[in-house]
Coordinates of C-alpha atoms in Angstrom, one line a residue:
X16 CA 14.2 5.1 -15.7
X17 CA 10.3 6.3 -15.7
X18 CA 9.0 8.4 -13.0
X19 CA 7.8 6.5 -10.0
X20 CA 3.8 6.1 -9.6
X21 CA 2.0 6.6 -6.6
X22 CA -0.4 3.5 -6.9
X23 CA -1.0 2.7 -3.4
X24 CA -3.1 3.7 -0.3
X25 CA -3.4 1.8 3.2
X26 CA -5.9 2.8 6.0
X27 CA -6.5 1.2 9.3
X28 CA -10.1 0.7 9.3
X29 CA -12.4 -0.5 12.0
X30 CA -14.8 -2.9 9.5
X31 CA -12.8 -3.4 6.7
X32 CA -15.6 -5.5 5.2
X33 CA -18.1 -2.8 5.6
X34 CA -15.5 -0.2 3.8
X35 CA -14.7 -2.0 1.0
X36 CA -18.8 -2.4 0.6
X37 CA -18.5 1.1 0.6
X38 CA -15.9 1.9 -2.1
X39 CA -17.2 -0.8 -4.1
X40 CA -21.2 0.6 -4.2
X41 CA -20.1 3.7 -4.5
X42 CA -16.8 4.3 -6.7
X43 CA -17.1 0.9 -8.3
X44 CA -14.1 -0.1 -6.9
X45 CA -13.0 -4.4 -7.4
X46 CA -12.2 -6.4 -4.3
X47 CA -9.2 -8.5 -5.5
X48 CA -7.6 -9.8 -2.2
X49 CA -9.1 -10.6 1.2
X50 CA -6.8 -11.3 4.3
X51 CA -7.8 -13.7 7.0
X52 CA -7.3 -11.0 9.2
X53 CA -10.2 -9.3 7.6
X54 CA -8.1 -7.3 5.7
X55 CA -9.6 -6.0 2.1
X56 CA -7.6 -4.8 -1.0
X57 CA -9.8 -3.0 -3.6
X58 CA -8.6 -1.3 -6.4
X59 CA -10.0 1.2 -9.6
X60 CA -7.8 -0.3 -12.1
X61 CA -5.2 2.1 -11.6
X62 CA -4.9 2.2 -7.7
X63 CA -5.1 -0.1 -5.0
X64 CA -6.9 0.5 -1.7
X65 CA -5.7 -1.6 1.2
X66 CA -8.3 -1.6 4.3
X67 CA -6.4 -3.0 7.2
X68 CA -7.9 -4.6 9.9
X69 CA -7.6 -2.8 12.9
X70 CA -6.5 -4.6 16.1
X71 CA -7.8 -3.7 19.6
X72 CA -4.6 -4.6 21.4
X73 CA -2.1 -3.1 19.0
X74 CA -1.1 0.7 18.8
X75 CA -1.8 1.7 15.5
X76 CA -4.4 4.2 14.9
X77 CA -7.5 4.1 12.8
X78 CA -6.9 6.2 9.7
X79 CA -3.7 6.5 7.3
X80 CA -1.2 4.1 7.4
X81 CA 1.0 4.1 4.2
X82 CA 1.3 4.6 0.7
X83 CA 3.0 3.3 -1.7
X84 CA 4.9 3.9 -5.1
X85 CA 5.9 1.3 -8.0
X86 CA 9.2 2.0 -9.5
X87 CA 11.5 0.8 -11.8
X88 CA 14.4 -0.6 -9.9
X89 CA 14.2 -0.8 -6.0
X90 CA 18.1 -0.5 -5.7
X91 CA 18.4 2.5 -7.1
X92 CA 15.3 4.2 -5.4
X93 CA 17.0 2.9 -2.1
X94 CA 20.3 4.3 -3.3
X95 CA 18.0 7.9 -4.1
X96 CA 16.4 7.8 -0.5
X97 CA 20.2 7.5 1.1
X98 CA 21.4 10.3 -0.9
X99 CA 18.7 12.4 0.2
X100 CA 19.9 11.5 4.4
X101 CA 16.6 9.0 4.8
X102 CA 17.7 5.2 6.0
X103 CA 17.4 2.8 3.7
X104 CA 14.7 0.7 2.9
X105 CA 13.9 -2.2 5.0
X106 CA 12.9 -5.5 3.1
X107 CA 8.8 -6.4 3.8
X108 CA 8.8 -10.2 5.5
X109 CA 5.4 -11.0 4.8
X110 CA 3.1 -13.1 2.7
X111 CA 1.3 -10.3 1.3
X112 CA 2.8 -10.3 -2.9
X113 CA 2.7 -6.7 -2.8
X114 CA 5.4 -4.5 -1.8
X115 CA 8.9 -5.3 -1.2
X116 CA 10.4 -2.6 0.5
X117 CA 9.2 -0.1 3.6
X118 CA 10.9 3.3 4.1
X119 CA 10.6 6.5 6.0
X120 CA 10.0 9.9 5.1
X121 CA 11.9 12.9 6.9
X122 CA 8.7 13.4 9.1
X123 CA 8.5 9.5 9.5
X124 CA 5.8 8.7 6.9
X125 CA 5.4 5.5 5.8
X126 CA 5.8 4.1 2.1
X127 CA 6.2 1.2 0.4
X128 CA 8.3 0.3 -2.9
X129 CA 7.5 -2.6 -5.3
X130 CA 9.1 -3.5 -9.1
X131 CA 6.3 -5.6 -9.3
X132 CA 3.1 -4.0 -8.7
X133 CA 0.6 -4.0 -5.7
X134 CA -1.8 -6.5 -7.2
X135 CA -5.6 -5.6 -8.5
X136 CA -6.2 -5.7 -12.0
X137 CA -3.6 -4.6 -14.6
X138 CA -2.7 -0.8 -15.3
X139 CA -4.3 1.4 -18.0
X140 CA -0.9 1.8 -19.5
X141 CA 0.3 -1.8 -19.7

């Protein structure tokens, strides 16, 4: 089994639209998915940004949300999280094709795990 890849970020964000101008002018970062939320996904080739819309009448914070690693097999990362006293992953009900699985750090972090990738254009190393 390879080593899992941190490949994912997720932030709140007020404008999403204005951020993702942002990391695109700047860092020359690629839009490759747009929400109708207003959500943004960017990425650098190698990373993918998610800009998530933020809602006035929900209770999540502006700021860092998640991240996210792509591993080989999600059934035996779950089994590895277990083993290690977190709960195990829950499966990710949405439309989104990006991860498949949510978990929890000790400290209640969010992450994500996919097998499949979190979109954007293809890695360096495939």
């Amino acid at each position: 089994m390879s080593k899992p890849t941190l490949r994912h970020l997720a932030m709140v964000a007020r404008d999403p639209e204005k951020l993702a101008t942002f990391y695109s002018e700047v860092f020359d970062m690629e839009v490759f998915h747009r929400d109708p939320d207003g959500s943004c996904f960017l990425s650098d080739g190698y990373l993918t940004l998610a800009l998530i819309a933020h809602r006035l009448d929900g209770d999540v914070p502006v700021g860092m949300n998640h991240f996210g690693f792509q591993v080989d097999d999600t059934d035996v990362m779950a089994e590895r999280l277990q083993a290690a006293g977190a709960d195990a992953p829950a499966e990710r009900h949405t439309n989104r094709p990006f991860a498949e699985y949510r978990a929890m750090d000790p400290e209640g972090n969010w992450f994500d795990l996919s097998a499949h990738g979190y979109g954007g254009p293809p890695s360096p190393t495939s």
